GROMACS .gro file of C-alpha atoms in nm:
model
  282
    1MET     CA    1   0.011  -0.013  -0.009
    2THR     CA    2   0.156   0.354  -0.113
    3GLU     CA    3   0.146   0.573   0.204
    4LYS     CA    4  -0.027   0.850   0.166
    5ARG     CA    5   0.142   1.208   0.149
    6PHE     CA    6  -0.052   1.393   0.507
    7ARG     CA    7  -0.045   1.190   0.859
    8LYS     CA    8  -0.352   1.387   0.931
    9ILE     CA    9  -0.620   1.628   0.764
   10TYR     CA   10  -0.778   1.882   0.999
   11ILE     CA   11  -1.174   1.964   0.930
   12GLU     CA   12  -1.335   2.201   1.123
   13ILE     CA   13  -1.695   2.142   1.104
   14THR     CA   14  -1.776   2.473   1.245
   15ASN     CA   15  -1.602   2.728   1.422
   16ARG     CA   16  -1.888   2.797   1.672
   17CYS     CA   17  -1.833   2.705   2.033
   18ASN     CA   18  -2.041   2.687   2.377
   19LEU     CA   19  -1.757   2.850   2.573
   20HIS     CA   20  -1.543   3.133   2.562
   21CYS     CA   21  -1.188   2.999   2.687
   22ASP     CA   22  -0.945   3.359   2.738
   23PHE     CA   23  -0.633   3.062   2.607
   24CYS     CA   24  -0.857   3.053   2.277
   25LEU     CA   25  -0.862   3.252   1.971
   26ALA     CA   26  -1.117   3.549   1.971
   27SER     CA   27  -1.176   3.486   1.562
   28LYS     CA   28  -1.346   3.753   1.336
   29ARG     CA   29  -1.482   3.482   1.095
   30LYS     CA   30  -1.864   3.438   1.082
   31GLY     CA   31  -1.976   3.171   1.271
   32GLN     CA   32  -2.114   2.870   1.047
   33ILE     CA   33  -2.202   2.476   1.059
   34MET     CA   34  -2.068   2.231   0.799
   35SER     CA   35  -2.319   2.070   0.631
   36VAL     CA   36  -2.353   1.755   0.557
   37ALA     CA   37  -2.307   1.753   0.137
   38SER     CA   38  -1.990   2.013   0.211
   39PHE     CA   39  -1.856   1.753   0.457
   40SER     CA   40  -1.904   1.477   0.223
   41HIS     CA   41  -1.768   1.682  -0.071
   42ILE     CA   42  -1.412   1.748   0.141
   43LEU     CA   43  -1.374   1.369   0.223
   44ARG     CA   44  -1.391   1.298  -0.169
   45GLU     CA   45  -1.142   1.552  -0.246
   46ILE     CA   46  -0.930   1.470   0.085
   47HIS     CA   47  -0.976   1.031   0.054
   48PRO     CA   48  -0.603   0.994  -0.168
   49TYR     CA   49  -0.416   1.205   0.078
   50SER     CA   50  -0.486   1.111   0.399
   51ASP     CA   51  -0.661   0.855   0.577
   52TYR     CA   52  -0.690   1.028   0.922
   53ILE     CA   53  -0.901   1.363   1.013
   54TYR     CA   54  -0.919   1.559   1.298
   55LEU     CA   55  -1.240   1.746   1.409
   56HIS     CA   56  -1.052   2.095   1.492
   57VAL     CA   57  -0.930   2.407   1.427
   58LEU     CA   58  -1.119   2.646   1.633
   59GLY     CA   59  -1.514   2.585   1.749
   60GLU     CA   60  -1.658   2.273   1.936
   61PRO     CA   61  -1.765   1.967   1.741
   62LEU     CA   62  -2.026   1.826   1.947
   63THR     CA   63  -2.202   2.121   1.912
   64HIS     CA   64  -2.243   2.046   1.523
   65PRO     CA   65  -2.654   1.952   1.495
   66HIS     CA   66  -2.544   1.655   1.259
   67LEU     CA   67  -2.252   1.540   1.382
   68ASN     CA   68  -2.405   1.170   1.390
   69LEU     CA   69  -2.407   1.187   1.052
   70LEU     CA   70  -2.120   1.326   1.031
   71LEU     CA   71  -1.966   1.040   1.190
   72LYS     CA   72  -2.068   0.793   1.003
   73VAL     CA   73  -2.002   0.940   0.622
   74ALA     CA   74  -1.694   0.909   0.782
   75LYS     CA   75  -1.649   0.589   0.877
   76GLN     CA   76  -1.823   0.439   0.567
   77SER     CA   77  -1.559   0.665   0.372
   78GLY     CA   78  -1.283   0.484   0.551
   79PHE     CA   79  -1.143   0.720   0.789
   80GLN     CA   80  -1.000   0.760   1.102
   81VAL     CA   81  -1.197   1.007   1.320
   82ASN     CA   82  -1.035   1.215   1.609
   83MET     CA   83  -1.183   1.511   1.828
   84THR     CA   84  -1.068   1.785   2.008
   85THR     CA   85  -1.349   1.856   2.245
   86ASN     CA   86  -1.393   2.106   2.579
   87GLY     CA   87  -1.564   1.749   2.678
   88VAL     CA   88  -1.873   1.990   2.805
   89LEU     CA   89  -2.136   1.800   2.567
   90LEU     CA   90  -1.982   1.431   2.638
   91PRO     CA   91  -2.239   1.260   2.807
   92LYS     CA   92  -2.515   1.422   2.530
   93GLN     CA   93  -2.347   1.328   2.238
   94LEU     CA   94  -2.137   0.984   2.359
   95PRO     CA   95  -2.353   0.770   2.241
   96PHE     CA   96  -2.279   0.889   1.863
   97LEU     CA   97  -1.885   0.847   1.920
   98LEU     CA   98  -1.851   0.503   2.072
   99SER     CA   99  -1.826   0.283   1.717
  100THR     CA  100  -1.670   0.558   1.490
  101LEU     CA  101  -1.404   0.737   1.671
  102ARG     CA  102  -1.062   0.690   1.716
  103GLN     CA  103  -0.882   0.916   1.916
  104CYS     CA  104  -1.096   1.195   2.163
  105ASN     CA  105  -0.858   1.512   2.284
  106ILE     CA  106  -1.052   1.673   2.603
  107SER     CA  107  -0.898   1.996   2.658
  108LEU     CA  108  -0.978   1.969   3.063
  109HIS     CA  109  -0.799   2.298   3.116
  110SER     CA  110  -1.072   2.430   2.977
  111PHE     CA  111  -1.275   2.438   3.336
  112PRO     CA  112  -1.103   2.717   3.489
  113GLN     CA  113  -1.246   2.953   3.199
  114GLN     CA  114  -1.619   2.844   3.278
  115PRO     CA  115  -1.866   2.790   3.553
  116HIS     CA  116  -1.902   2.439   3.513
  117SER     CA  117  -2.151   2.183   3.755
  118ASP     CA  118  -1.918   2.010   3.964
  119SER     CA  119  -1.998   1.668   3.763
  120TYR     CA  120  -1.796   1.809   3.509
  121VAL     CA  121  -1.455   1.617   3.540
  122MET     CA  122  -1.626   1.322   3.635
  123ASP     CA  123  -1.888   1.313   3.324
  124CYS     CA  124  -1.576   1.355   3.135
  125LEU     CA  125  -1.402   1.069   3.329
  126MET     CA  126  -1.662   0.840   3.287
  127ALA     CA  127  -1.719   0.922   2.928
  128GLY     CA  128  -1.285   0.846   2.878
  129ASP     CA  129  -1.395   0.496   3.035
  130GLN     CA  130  -1.684   0.435   2.816
  131MET     CA  131  -1.494   0.516   2.484
  132ALA     CA  132  -1.201   0.305   2.604
  133LYS     CA  133  -1.392   0.014   2.604
  134HIS     CA  134  -1.458   0.058   2.303
  135GLY     CA  135  -1.117   0.090   2.184
  136ILE     CA  136  -1.092   0.432   2.181
  137TYR     CA  137  -0.743   0.635   2.273
  138VAL     CA  138  -0.855   0.932   2.530
  139SER     CA  139  -0.634   1.255   2.636
  140TYR     CA  140  -0.769   1.417   2.926
  141ARG     CA  141  -0.543   1.730   2.788
  142PHE     CA  142  -0.354   1.991   3.032
  143TRP     CA  143  -0.239   2.267   2.820
  144ASN     CA  144  -0.221   2.498   3.111
  145GLN     CA  145   0.153   2.451   3.283
  146HIS     CA  146   0.312   2.755   3.367
  147GLN     CA  147   0.644   2.612   3.497
  148GLY     CA  148   0.517   2.353   3.700
  149ASP     CA  149   0.283   2.569   3.914
  150ARG     CA  150  -0.063   2.501   3.930
  151ASP     CA  151  -0.404   2.688   4.006
  152SER     CA  152  -0.623   2.557   4.295
  153ILE     CA  153  -0.886   2.447   4.041
  154THR     CA  154  -0.636   2.248   3.819
  155ALA     CA  155  -0.503   2.091   4.132
  156ALA     CA  156  -0.831   1.984   4.268
  157MET     CA  157  -0.928   1.857   3.883
  158LEU     CA  158  -0.587   1.630   3.899
  159LYS     CA  159  -0.664   1.485   4.254
  160GLN     CA  160  -1.016   1.366   4.110
  161ILE     CA  161  -0.820   1.201   3.810
  162GLU     CA  162  -0.562   1.060   4.044
  163SER     CA  163  -0.819   0.908   4.322
  164HIS     CA  164  -1.040   0.804   3.978
  165TYR     CA  165  -0.748   0.592   3.861
  166ASP     CA  166  -0.585   0.534   4.146
  167VAL     CA  167  -0.231   0.666   4.066
  168SER     CA  168   0.012   0.949   4.145
  169LEU     CA  169   0.091   1.256   3.869
  170ALA     CA  170   0.369   1.350   3.870
  171PRO     CA  171   0.508   1.648   3.623
  172ARG     CA  172   0.530   1.443   3.319
  173ALA     CA  173   0.483   1.563   2.963
  174SER     CA  174   0.256   1.262   2.912
  175VAL     CA  175   0.121   0.990   3.146
  176LYS     CA  176  -0.087   0.624   3.055
  177LEU     CA  177  -0.335   0.658   3.338
  178ALA     CA  178  -0.523   0.292   3.195
  179PRO     CA  179  -0.569   0.132   2.888
  180TYR     CA  180  -0.632   0.360   2.579
  181ARG     CA  181  -0.631   0.671   2.861
  182PHE     CA  182  -0.331   0.897   2.895
  183ILE     CA  183  -0.277   1.215   3.043
  184HIS     CA  184  -0.105   1.544   2.883
  185PHE     CA  185   0.066   1.865   2.992
  186ASP     CA  186   0.191   2.129   2.844
  187HIS     CA  187   0.258   2.493   2.869
  188PRO     CA  188  -0.033   2.727   2.709
  189PHE     CA  189   0.052   2.825   2.392
  190HIS     CA  190  -0.023   3.165   2.198
  191TRP     CA  191  -0.205   3.192   1.845
  192PRO     CA  192   0.021   3.304   1.552
  193SER     CA  193  -0.036   3.679   1.471
  194LEU     CA  194   0.092   3.905   1.236
  195LYS     CA  195   0.037   4.130   1.524
  196GLU     CA  196   0.260   4.010   1.700
  197PRO     CA  197   0.654   4.055   1.675
  198VAL     CA  198   0.839   3.846   1.480
  199ILE     CA  199   1.005   3.549   1.625
  200SER     CA  200   1.202   3.426   1.316
  201ILE     CA  201   1.234   3.401   0.969
  202GLN     CA  202   1.423   3.051   0.942
  203GLY     CA  203   1.298   2.731   1.068
  204HIS     CA  204   1.104   2.417   0.991
  205CYS     CA  205   0.735   2.275   1.023
  206TYR     CA  206   0.522   2.029   0.990
  207GLY     CA  207   0.263   2.259   0.792
  208LEU     CA  208   0.207   2.133   0.433
  209ARG     CA  209   0.444   1.820   0.529
  210SER     CA  210   0.265   1.583   0.796
  211HIS     CA  211  -0.088   1.768   0.738
  212CYS     CA  212  -0.292   2.046   0.665
  213ALA     CA  213  -0.626   2.243   0.773
  214ILE     CA  214  -0.968   2.278   0.634
  215LEU     CA  215  -1.172   2.580   0.781
  216VAL     CA  216  -1.573   2.549   0.805
  217ASP     CA  217  -1.570   2.706   0.470
  218GLY     CA  218  -1.335   2.541   0.256
  219THR     CA  219  -1.063   2.782   0.284
  220VAL     CA  220  -0.749   2.518   0.284
  221VAL     CA  221  -0.471   2.675   0.515
  222PRO     CA  222  -0.119   2.471   0.629
  223CYS     CA  223  -0.199   2.416   0.969
  224CYS     CA  224  -0.456   2.414   1.185
  225LEU     CA  225  -0.285   2.705   1.352
  226ASP     CA  226  -0.400   2.914   1.077
  227GLY     CA  227  -0.806   3.024   1.305
  228GLU     CA  228  -0.823   3.282   1.059
  229GLY     CA  229  -0.735   3.181   0.764
  230ILE     CA  230  -0.421   3.396   0.680
  231CYS     CA  231  -0.210   3.166   0.491
  232THR     CA  232  -0.471   3.069   0.266
  233LEU     CA  233  -0.434   2.827  -0.006
  234GLY     CA  234  -0.752   2.811  -0.194
  235ASN     CA  235  -1.076   2.692  -0.163
  236VAL     CA  236  -1.190   2.324  -0.173
  237PHE     CA  237  -1.511   2.390  -0.265
  238LYS     CA  238  -1.370   2.622  -0.563
  239THR     CA  239  -1.101   2.446  -0.679
  240SER     CA  240  -0.945   2.105  -0.627
  241PHE     CA  241  -0.766   1.940  -0.317
  242ALA     CA  242  -0.496   1.834  -0.499
  243ASP     CA  243  -0.463   2.176  -0.732
  244ILE     CA  244  -0.495   2.340  -0.414
  245ILE     CA  245  -0.161   2.171  -0.250
  246GLN     CA  246  -0.012   2.116  -0.531
  247SER     CA  247  -0.017   2.515  -0.624
  248PRO     CA  248   0.326   2.766  -0.681
  249LYS     CA  249   0.192   2.878  -0.330
  250ALA     CA  250   0.155   2.603  -0.160
  251THR     CA  251   0.464   2.415  -0.303
  252GLU     CA  252   0.678   2.737  -0.217
  253MET     CA  253   0.557   2.692   0.134
  254MET     CA  254   0.681   2.350   0.138
  255GLN     CA  255   1.056   2.397  -0.011
  256GLY     CA  256   1.058   2.647   0.224
  257PHE     CA  257   1.024   2.468   0.580
  258GLN     CA  258   1.245   2.163   0.378
  259GLN     CA  259   1.474   2.391   0.351
  260GLY     CA  260   1.495   2.592   0.673
  261LYS     CA  261   1.332   2.900   0.581
  262LEU     CA  262   0.948   3.080   0.655
  263VAL     CA  263   0.836   3.177   0.368
  264GLU     CA  264   0.501   3.326   0.472
  265GLU     CA  265   0.463   3.593   0.732
  266LEU     CA  266   0.258   3.458   0.957
  267CYS     CA  267   0.505   3.134   1.044
  268ARG     CA  268   0.755   3.434   1.112
  269HIS     CA  269   0.546   3.548   1.401
  270CYS     CA  270   0.452   3.164   1.544
  271ASP     CA  271   0.599   3.073   1.826
  272PHE     CA  272   0.431   2.736   1.893
  273ARG     CA  273   0.577   2.652   1.541
  274THR     CA  274   0.917   2.637   1.806
  275ARG     CA  275   0.772   2.345   2.016
  276PHE     CA  276   0.837   2.068   1.714
  277ASP     CA  277   1.162   2.166   1.570
  278GLU     CA  278   1.217   1.826   1.716
  279GLU     CA  279   0.877   1.704   1.782
  280GLU     CA  280   0.586   1.679   1.564
  281LEU     CA  281   0.229   1.853   1.733
  282CYS     CA  282  -0.058   1.529   1.772
   0.00000   0.00000   0.00000
């Protein structure tokens, strides 16, 4: 079997969210929800290029009113489906996920941002346990670590997790809690912005090399951090995906990464890129 070009392709099925976390990008784009027909079109376009899709850029995928249909289409099309969620709606949407997901990333660091109920953490853990029973990988994310310091809410949440899984959580990047269940720690990141200072004009990135992203309106961008569609390569509803990723702009950008040059201006303002000079974003 020939290896496909991209390890993963991000698809933003909605850029709307049920929370307003301060670590997330305050997008200026119009709120949209991708139709089932548009999603199906995208899957047909990208099928020759990847087996893995990630329902994530901005927005909360579990808010999509036809999520169950999207997941069925993706599974029937042969894709391995991965999702990133804040977890608030997991108890409600869980039945749709058990037979379709490969991996679910739960951003528990969203908890301190909003007044959730006391059952939020336990609801996420119970949902994670159910998914694990169905062979779904679960990653509980705490991307809010500041040099090992933890706020009181995060500390309390971690105690719940330690008690639930009978583990002691040392400050490591990733810890296996139980079969198929992991917890991942990292420090906060800043969304790249042209308003921020230039960090470097040289460097490497996996954008267009191992992954790319498609926004809810069909805009194709090099990576999931371009939440505003600044590095637009084309629109998959107007141009074939094949032509977009082989366009002169895409080719120049990818060759620049391979040569250690940051061709696009936004990339020169991205500090997240420095995280995976040696390790790829997961």
